[in-house]
C-alpha positions as a LaTeX table, in Angstrom:
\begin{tabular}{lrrr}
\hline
Residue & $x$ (\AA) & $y$ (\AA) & $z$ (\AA) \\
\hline
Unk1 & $-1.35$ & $-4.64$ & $-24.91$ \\
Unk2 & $-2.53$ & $-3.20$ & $-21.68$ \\
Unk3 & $-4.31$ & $-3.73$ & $-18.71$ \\
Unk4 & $-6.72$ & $-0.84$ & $-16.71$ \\
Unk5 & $-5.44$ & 0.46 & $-14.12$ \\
Unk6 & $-8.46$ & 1.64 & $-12.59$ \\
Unk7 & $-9.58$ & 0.21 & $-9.22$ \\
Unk8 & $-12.79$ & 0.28 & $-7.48$ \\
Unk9 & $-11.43$ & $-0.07$ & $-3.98$ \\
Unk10 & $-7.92$ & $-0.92$ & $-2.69$ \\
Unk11 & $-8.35$ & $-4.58$ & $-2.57$ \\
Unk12 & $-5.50$ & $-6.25$ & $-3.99$ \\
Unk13 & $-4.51$ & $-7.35$ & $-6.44$ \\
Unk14 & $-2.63$ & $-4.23$ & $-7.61$ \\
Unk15 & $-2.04$ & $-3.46$ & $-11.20$ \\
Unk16 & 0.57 & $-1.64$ & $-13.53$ \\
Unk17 & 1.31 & $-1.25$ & $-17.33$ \\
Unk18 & 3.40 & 0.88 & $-19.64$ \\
Unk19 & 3.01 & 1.66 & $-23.76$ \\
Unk20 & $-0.98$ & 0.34 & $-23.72$ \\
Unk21 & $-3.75$ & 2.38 & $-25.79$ \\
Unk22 & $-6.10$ & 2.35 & $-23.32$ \\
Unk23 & $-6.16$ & 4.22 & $-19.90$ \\
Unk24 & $-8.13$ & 3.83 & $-16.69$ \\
Unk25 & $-11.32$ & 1.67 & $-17.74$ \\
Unk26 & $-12.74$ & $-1.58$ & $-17.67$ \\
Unk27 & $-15.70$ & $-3.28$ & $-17.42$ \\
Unk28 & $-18.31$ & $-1.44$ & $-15.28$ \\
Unk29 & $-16.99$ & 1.56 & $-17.17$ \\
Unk30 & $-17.91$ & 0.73 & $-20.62$ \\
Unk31 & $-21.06$ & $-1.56$ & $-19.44$ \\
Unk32 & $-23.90$ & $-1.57$ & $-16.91$ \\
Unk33 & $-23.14$ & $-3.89$ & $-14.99$ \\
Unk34 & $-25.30$ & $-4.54$ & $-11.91$ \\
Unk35 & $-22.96$ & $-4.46$ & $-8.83$ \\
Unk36 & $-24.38$ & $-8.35$ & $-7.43$ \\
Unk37 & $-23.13$ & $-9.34$ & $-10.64$ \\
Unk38 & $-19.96$ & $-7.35$ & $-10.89$ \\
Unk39 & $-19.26$ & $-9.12$ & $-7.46$ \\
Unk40 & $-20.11$ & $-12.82$ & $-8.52$ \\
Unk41 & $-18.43$ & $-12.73$ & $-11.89$ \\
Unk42 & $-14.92$ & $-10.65$ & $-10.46$ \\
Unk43 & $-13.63$ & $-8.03$ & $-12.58$ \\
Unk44 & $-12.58$ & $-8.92$ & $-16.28$ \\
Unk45 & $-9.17$ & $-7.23$ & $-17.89$ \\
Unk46 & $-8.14$ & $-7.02$ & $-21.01$ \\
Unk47 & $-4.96$ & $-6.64$ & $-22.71$ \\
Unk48 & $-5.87$ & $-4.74$ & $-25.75$ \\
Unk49 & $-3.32$ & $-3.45$ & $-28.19$ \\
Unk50 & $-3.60$ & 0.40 & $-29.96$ \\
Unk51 & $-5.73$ & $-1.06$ & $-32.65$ \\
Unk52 & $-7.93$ & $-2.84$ & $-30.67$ \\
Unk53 & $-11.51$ & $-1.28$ & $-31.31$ \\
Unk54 & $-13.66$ & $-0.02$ & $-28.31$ \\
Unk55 & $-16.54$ & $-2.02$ & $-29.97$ \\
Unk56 & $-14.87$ & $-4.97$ & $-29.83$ \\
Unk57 & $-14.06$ & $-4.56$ & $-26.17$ \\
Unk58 & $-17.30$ & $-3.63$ & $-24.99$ \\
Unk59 & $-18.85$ & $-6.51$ & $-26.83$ \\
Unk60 & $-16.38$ & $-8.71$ & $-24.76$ \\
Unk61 & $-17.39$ & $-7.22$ & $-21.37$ \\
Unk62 & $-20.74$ & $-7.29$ & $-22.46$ \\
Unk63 & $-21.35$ & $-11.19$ & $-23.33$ \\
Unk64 & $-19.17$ & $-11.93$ & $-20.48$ \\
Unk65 & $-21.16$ & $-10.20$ & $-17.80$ \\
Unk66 & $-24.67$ & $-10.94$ & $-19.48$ \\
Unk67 & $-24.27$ & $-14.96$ & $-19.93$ \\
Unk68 & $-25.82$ & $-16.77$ & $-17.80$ \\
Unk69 & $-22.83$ & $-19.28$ & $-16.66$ \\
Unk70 & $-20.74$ & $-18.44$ & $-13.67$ \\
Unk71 & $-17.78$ & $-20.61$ & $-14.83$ \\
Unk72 & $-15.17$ & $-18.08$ & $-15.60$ \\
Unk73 & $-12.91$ & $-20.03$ & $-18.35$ \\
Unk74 & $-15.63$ & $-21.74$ & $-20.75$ \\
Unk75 & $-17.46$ & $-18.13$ & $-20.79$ \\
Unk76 & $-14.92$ & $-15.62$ & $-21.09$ \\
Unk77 & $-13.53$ & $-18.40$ & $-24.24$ \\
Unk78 & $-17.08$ & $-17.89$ & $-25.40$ \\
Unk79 & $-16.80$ & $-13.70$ & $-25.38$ \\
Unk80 & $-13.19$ & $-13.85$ & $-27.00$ \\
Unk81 & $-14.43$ & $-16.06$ & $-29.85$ \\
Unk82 & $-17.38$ & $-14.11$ & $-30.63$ \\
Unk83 & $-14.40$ & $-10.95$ & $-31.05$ \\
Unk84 & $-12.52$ & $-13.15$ & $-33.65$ \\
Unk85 & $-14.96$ & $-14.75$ & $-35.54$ \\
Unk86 & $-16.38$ & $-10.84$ & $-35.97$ \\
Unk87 & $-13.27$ & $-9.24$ & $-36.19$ \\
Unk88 & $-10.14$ & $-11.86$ & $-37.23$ \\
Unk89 & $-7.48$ & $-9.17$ & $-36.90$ \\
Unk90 & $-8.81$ & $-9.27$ & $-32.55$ \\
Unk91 & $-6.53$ & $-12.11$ & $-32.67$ \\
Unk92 & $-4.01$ & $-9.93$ & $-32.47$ \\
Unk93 & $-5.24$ & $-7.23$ & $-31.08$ \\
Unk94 & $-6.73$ & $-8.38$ & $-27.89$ \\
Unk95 & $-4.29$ & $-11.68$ & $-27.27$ \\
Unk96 & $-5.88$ & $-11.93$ & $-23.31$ \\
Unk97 & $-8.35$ & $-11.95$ & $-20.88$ \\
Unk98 & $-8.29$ & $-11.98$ & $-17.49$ \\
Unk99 & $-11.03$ & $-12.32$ & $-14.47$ \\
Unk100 & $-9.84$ & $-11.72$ & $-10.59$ \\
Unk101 & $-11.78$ & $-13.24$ & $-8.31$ \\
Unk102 & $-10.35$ & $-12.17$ & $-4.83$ \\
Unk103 & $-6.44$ & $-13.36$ & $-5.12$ \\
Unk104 & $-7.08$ & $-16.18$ & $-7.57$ \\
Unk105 & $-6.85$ & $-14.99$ & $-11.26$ \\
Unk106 & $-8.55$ & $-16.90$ & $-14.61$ \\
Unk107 & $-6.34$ & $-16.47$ & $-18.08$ \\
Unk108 & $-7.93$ & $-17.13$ & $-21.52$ \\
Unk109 & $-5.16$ & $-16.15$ & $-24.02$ \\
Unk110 & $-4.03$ & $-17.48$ & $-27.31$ \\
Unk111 & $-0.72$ & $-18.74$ & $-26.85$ \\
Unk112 & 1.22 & $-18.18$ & $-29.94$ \\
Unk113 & 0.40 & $-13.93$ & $-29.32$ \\
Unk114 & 0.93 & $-13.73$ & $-25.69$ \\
Unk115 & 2.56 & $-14.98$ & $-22.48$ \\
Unk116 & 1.45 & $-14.88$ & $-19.02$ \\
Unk117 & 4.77 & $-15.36$ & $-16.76$ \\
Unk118 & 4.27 & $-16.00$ & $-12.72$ \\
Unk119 & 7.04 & $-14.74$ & $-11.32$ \\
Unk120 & 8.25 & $-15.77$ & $-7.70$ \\
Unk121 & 11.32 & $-15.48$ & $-5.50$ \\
Unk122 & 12.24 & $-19.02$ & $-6.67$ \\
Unk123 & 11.25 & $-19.84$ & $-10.40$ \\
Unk124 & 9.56 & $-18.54$ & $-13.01$ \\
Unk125 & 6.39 & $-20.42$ & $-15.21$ \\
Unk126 & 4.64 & $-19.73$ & $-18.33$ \\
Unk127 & 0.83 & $-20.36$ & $-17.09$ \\
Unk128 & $-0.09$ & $-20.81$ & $-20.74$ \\
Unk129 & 2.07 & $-24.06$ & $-21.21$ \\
Unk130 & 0.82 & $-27.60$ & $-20.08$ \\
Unk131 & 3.41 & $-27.95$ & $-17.52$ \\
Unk132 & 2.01 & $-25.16$ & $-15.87$ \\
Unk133 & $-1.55$ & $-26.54$ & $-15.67$ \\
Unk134 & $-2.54$ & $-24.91$ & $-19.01$ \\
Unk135 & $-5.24$ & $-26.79$ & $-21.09$ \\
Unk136 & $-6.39$ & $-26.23$ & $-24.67$ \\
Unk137 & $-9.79$ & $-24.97$ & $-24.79$ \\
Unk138 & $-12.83$ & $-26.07$ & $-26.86$ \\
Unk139 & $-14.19$ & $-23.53$ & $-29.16$ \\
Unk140 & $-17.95$ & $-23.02$ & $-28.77$ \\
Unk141 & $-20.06$ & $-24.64$ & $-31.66$ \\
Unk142 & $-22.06$ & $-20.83$ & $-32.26$ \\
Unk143 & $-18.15$ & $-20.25$ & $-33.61$ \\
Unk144 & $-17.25$ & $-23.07$ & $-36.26$ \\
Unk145 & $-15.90$ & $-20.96$ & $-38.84$ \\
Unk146 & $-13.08$ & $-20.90$ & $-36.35$ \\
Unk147 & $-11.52$ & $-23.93$ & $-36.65$ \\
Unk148 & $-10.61$ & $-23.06$ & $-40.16$ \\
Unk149 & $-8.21$ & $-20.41$ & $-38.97$ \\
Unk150 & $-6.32$ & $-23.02$ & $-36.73$ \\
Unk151 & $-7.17$ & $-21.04$ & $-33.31$ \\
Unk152 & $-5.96$ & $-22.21$ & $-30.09$ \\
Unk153 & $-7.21$ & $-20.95$ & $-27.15$ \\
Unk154 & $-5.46$ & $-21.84$ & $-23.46$ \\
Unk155 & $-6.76$ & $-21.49$ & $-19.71$ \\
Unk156 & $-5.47$ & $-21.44$ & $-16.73$ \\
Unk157 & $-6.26$ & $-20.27$ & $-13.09$ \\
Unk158 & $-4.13$ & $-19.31$ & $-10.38$ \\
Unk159 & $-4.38$ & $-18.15$ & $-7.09$ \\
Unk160 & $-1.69$ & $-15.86$ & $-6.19$ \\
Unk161 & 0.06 & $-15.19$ & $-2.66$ \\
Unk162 & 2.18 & $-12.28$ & $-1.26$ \\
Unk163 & 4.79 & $-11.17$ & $-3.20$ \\
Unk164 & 3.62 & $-13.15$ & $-6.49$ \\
Unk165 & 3.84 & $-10.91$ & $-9.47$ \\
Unk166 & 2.12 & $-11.55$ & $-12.81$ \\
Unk167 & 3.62 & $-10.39$ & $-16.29$ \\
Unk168 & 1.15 & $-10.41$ & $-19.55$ \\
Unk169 & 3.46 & $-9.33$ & $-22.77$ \\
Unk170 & 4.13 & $-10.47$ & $-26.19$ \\
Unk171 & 5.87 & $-13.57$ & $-27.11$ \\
Unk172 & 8.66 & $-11.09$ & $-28.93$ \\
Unk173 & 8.93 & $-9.60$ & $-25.53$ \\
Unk174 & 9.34 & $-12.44$ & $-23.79$ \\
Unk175 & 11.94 & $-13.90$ & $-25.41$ \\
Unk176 & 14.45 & $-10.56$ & $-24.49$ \\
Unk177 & 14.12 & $-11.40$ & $-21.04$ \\
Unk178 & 16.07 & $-13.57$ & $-18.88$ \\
Unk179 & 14.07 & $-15.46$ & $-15.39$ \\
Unk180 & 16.75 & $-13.89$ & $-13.32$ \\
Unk181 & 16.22 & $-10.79$ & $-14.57$ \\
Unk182 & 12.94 & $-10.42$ & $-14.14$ \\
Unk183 & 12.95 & $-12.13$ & $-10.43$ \\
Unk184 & 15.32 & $-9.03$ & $-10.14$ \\
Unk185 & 13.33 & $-6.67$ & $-10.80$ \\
Unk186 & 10.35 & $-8.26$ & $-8.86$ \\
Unk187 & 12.93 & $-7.83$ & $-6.16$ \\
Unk188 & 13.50 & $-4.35$ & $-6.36$ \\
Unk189 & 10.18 & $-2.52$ & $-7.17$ \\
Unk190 & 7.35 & $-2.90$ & $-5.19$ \\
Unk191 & 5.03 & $-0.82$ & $-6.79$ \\
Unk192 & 3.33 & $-2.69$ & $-10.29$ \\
Unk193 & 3.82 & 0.48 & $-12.52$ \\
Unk194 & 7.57 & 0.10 & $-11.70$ \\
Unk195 & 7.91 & $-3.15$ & $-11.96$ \\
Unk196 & 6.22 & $-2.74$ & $-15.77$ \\
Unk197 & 8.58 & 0.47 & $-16.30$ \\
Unk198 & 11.50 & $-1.95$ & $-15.37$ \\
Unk199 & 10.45 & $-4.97$ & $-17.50$ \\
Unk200 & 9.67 & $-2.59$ & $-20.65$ \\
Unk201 & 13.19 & $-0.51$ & $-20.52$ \\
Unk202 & 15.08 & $-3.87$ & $-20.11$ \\
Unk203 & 13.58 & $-5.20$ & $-22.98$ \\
Unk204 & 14.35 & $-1.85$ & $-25.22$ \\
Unk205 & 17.95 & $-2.21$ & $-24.57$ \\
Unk206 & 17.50 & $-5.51$ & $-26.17$ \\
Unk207 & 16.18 & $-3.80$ & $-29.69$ \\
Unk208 & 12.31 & $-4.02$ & $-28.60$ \\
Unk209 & 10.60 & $-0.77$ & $-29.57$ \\
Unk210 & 7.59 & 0.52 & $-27.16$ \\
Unk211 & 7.29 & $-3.34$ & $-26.21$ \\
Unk212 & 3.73 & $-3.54$ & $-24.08$ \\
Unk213 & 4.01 & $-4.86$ & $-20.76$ \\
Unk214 & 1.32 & $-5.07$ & $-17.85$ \\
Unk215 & 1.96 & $-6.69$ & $-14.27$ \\
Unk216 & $-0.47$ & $-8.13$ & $-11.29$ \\
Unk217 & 0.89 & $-8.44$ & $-8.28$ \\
Unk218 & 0.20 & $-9.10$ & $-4.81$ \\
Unk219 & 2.30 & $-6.81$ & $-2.74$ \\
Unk220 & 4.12 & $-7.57$ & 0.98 \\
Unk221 & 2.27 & $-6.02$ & 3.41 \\
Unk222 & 4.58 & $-3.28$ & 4.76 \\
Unk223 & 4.06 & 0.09 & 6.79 \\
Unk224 & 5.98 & 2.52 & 4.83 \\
Unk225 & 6.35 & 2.98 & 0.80 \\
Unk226 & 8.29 & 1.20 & $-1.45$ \\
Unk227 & 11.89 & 1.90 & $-0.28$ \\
Unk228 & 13.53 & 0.40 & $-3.29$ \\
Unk229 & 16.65 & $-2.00$ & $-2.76$ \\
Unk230 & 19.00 & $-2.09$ & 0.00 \\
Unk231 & 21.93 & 0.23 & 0.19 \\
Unk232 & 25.20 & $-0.18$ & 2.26 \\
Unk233 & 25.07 & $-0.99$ & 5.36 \\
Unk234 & 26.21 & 1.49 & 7.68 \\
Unk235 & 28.60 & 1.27 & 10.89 \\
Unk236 & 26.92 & 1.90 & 13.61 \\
Unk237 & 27.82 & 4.78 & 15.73 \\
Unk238 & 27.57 & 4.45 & 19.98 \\
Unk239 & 25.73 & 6.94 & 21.35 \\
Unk240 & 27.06 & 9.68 & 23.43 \\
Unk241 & 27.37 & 9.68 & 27.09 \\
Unk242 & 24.88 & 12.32 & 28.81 \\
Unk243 & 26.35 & 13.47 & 31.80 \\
Unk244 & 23.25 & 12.87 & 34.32 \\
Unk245 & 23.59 & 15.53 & 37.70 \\
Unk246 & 24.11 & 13.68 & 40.98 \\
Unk247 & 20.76 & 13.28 & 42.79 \\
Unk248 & 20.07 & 14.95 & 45.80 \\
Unk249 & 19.70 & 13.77 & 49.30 \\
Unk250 & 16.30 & 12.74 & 50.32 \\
Unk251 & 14.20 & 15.33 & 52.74 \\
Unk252 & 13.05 & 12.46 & 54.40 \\
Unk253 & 16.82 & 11.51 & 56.13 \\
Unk254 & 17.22 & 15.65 & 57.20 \\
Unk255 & 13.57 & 14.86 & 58.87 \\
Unk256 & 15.15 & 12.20 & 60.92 \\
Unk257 & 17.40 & 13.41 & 62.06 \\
Unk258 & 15.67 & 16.66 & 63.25 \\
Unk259 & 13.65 & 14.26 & 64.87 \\
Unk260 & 16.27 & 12.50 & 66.92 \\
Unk261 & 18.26 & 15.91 & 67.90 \\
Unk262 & 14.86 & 16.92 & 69.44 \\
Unk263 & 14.70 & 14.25 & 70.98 \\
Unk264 & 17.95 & 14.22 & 72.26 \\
Unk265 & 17.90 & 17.75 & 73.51 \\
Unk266 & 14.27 & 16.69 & 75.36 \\
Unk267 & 15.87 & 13.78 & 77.30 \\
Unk268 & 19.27 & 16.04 & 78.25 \\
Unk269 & 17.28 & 19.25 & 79.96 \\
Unk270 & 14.25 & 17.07 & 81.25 \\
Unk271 & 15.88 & 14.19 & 82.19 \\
Unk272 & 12.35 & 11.70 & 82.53 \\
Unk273 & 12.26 & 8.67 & 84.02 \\
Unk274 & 11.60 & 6.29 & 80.84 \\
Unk275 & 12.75 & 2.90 & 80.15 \\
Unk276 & 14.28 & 1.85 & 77.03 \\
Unk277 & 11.07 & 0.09 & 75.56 \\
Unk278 & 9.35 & 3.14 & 76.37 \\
Unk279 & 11.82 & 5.10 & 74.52 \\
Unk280 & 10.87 & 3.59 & 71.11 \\
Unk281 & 7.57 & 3.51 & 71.38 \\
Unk282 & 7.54 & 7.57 & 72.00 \\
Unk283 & 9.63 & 7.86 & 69.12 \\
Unk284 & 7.33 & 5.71 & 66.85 \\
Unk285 & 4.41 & 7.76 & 67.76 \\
Unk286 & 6.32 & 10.74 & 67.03 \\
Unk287 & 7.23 & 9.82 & 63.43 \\
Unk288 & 3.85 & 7.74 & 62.79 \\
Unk289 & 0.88 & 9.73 & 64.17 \\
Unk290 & $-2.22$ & 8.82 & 64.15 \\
Unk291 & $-4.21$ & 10.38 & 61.01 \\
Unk292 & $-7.65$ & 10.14 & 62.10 \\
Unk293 & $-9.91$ & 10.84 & 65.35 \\
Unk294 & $-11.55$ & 7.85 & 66.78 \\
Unk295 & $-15.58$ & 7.93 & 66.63 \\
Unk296 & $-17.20$ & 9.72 & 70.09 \\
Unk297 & $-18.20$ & 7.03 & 72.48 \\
Unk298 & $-22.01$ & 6.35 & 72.48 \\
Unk299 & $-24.31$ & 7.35 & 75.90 \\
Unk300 & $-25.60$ & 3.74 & 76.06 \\
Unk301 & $-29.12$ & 4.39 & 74.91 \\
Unk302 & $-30.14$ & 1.33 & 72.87 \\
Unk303 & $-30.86$ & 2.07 & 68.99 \\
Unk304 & $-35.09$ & 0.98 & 68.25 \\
Unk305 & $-35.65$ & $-2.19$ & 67.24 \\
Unk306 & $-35.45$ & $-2.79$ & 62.86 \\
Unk307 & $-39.59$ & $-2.98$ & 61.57 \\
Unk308 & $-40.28$ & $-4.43$ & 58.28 \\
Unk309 & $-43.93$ & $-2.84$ & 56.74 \\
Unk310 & $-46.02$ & $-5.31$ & 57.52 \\
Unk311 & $-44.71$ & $-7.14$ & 60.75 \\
Unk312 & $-44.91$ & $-6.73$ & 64.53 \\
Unk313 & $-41.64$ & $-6.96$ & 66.43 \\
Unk314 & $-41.46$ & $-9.15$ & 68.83 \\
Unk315 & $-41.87$ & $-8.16$ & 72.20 \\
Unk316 & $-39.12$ & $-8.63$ & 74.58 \\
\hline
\end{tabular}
């Protein structure tokens, strides 16, 4: 079982899978698929074991994209049940099907193969059972032959929010794994590829050989990488005292006081009559001069009188 891990932009939802056939692909890869339509439709995954014919996939992408309807569920049923009725052992092989349409994903999977487990900080829910909003599918009358085989197909849509994670595997799989384990390891791993590499070794301890396991998930949004869980916190240390230099006197006081000894020594050896109020006003205007010359005084001639073109002035 696997899911493609290529991407045409970073948009999220971000994907990850481990011990899947098939590599970086999906459907604009194997089809031509206008990009209009590409956008309207979303992008269609699917979880195809080792055995799983290219054929078979490609004629899944390519009724999908090529039918007329723009309801997801009823014609991505319609694709999947044109595999099995061709090929019965696709039953198997290619359990799922999944469209993403912005954040909100659309499951078609039959339920005795394959699980589809939504995995949040507080629960865990099949979204293939009834409880989870799950409904048995009609199969479409062009496949008939069907309902001999005893086929049941479920659907379900979701929309998913930050720090949601997704986890397609086999029922086998499934049943290895605990809810607080895999909240755990939700936890922990940020990245999608880990959180699949985390799933798939727990479930090998339990006796599960290569078990398949892909993940969607919408990550937190987060400036640096994916640290990976919190270590021991650490006592924190003050830091050390810089000795700062004392800071030296102003120039402005050794000014002053230039200023008054002048002063002083100008009043001792002259000795002016000057009153006290005259006293501070000499020493203002020595510390505050004047920085600017006042405009020359005009002769008196009178400036002409203002003309607009066109007008007489009037006469005085």
């Amino acid at each position: 079982m696997a899911i493609p891990d290529y991407t045409v932009s970073a948009k999220l939802p971000a994907y990850g899978q481990v011990n899947h056939a098939f590599g970086q692909d999906d459907g604009a890869s194997l089809v031509d698929i206008s990009p209009v339509l590409y956008a309207r439709k979303g992008r269609l995954y699917l979880f195809a074991a080792q055995r799983t014919d290219e054929n078979t996939r490609i004629e899944v992408y390519r009724r999908y994209y090529e039918d007329s309807c723009f309801d997801v569920i009823p014609t991505l049923s319609a694709a999947l049940c044109y595999a099995y009725g061709q090929q019965p052992e696709a039953r198997q092989a290619l359990p799922v099907a999944m469209v993403v349409q912005g954040l909100s994903i659309h499951i078609v999977a039959v339920r005795e193969e394959a699980v589809a487990l939504l995995v949040r900080s507080n629960h865990v829910e099949d979204l293939l059972l009834p409880r989870s909003g799950a409904r048995e599918l009609a199969l479409p009358e062009a496949e008939r032959n069907l309902w001999s085989t005893g086929l049941e197909l479920f659907g379900n849509q979701r929309r998913l929010y930050v720090g949601d994670a997704v986890v397609f595997t086999t029922r086998p799989v499934a049943r290895t794994l605990e809810a607080r384990q895999l909240q755990r390891i939700v936890r922990d791993h940020a990245e999608p590829h880990r959180v699949a590499r985390a799933i798939a070794r727990a479930a090998e301890r339990r006796g599960v050989r290569r078990p398949p396991v892909s993940v969607v998930r919408i990550p937190g949004f987060s400036p640096i990488a994916e640290i990976g869980p919190a270590t021991k916190a650490a006592i924190p240390e003050m830091p050390s005292e810089v000795l700062r230099p004392e800071p030296e006197t102003s120039p402005i006081w050794w000014a002053l006081l230039i200023a008054v000894i002048a002063i002083g020594i100008a009043l001792w050896f002259g000795k002016p009559d000057i009153k006290s109020e005259d006293l501070s006003e000499w020493l203002y205007i020595l510390l505050m001069p004047p920085t600017e010359v006042p405009a020359a005084i005009g002769d008196g001639t009178p400036l002409p009188p203002l003309t607009i073109d066109g007008e007489t002035p009037p006469a005085e």
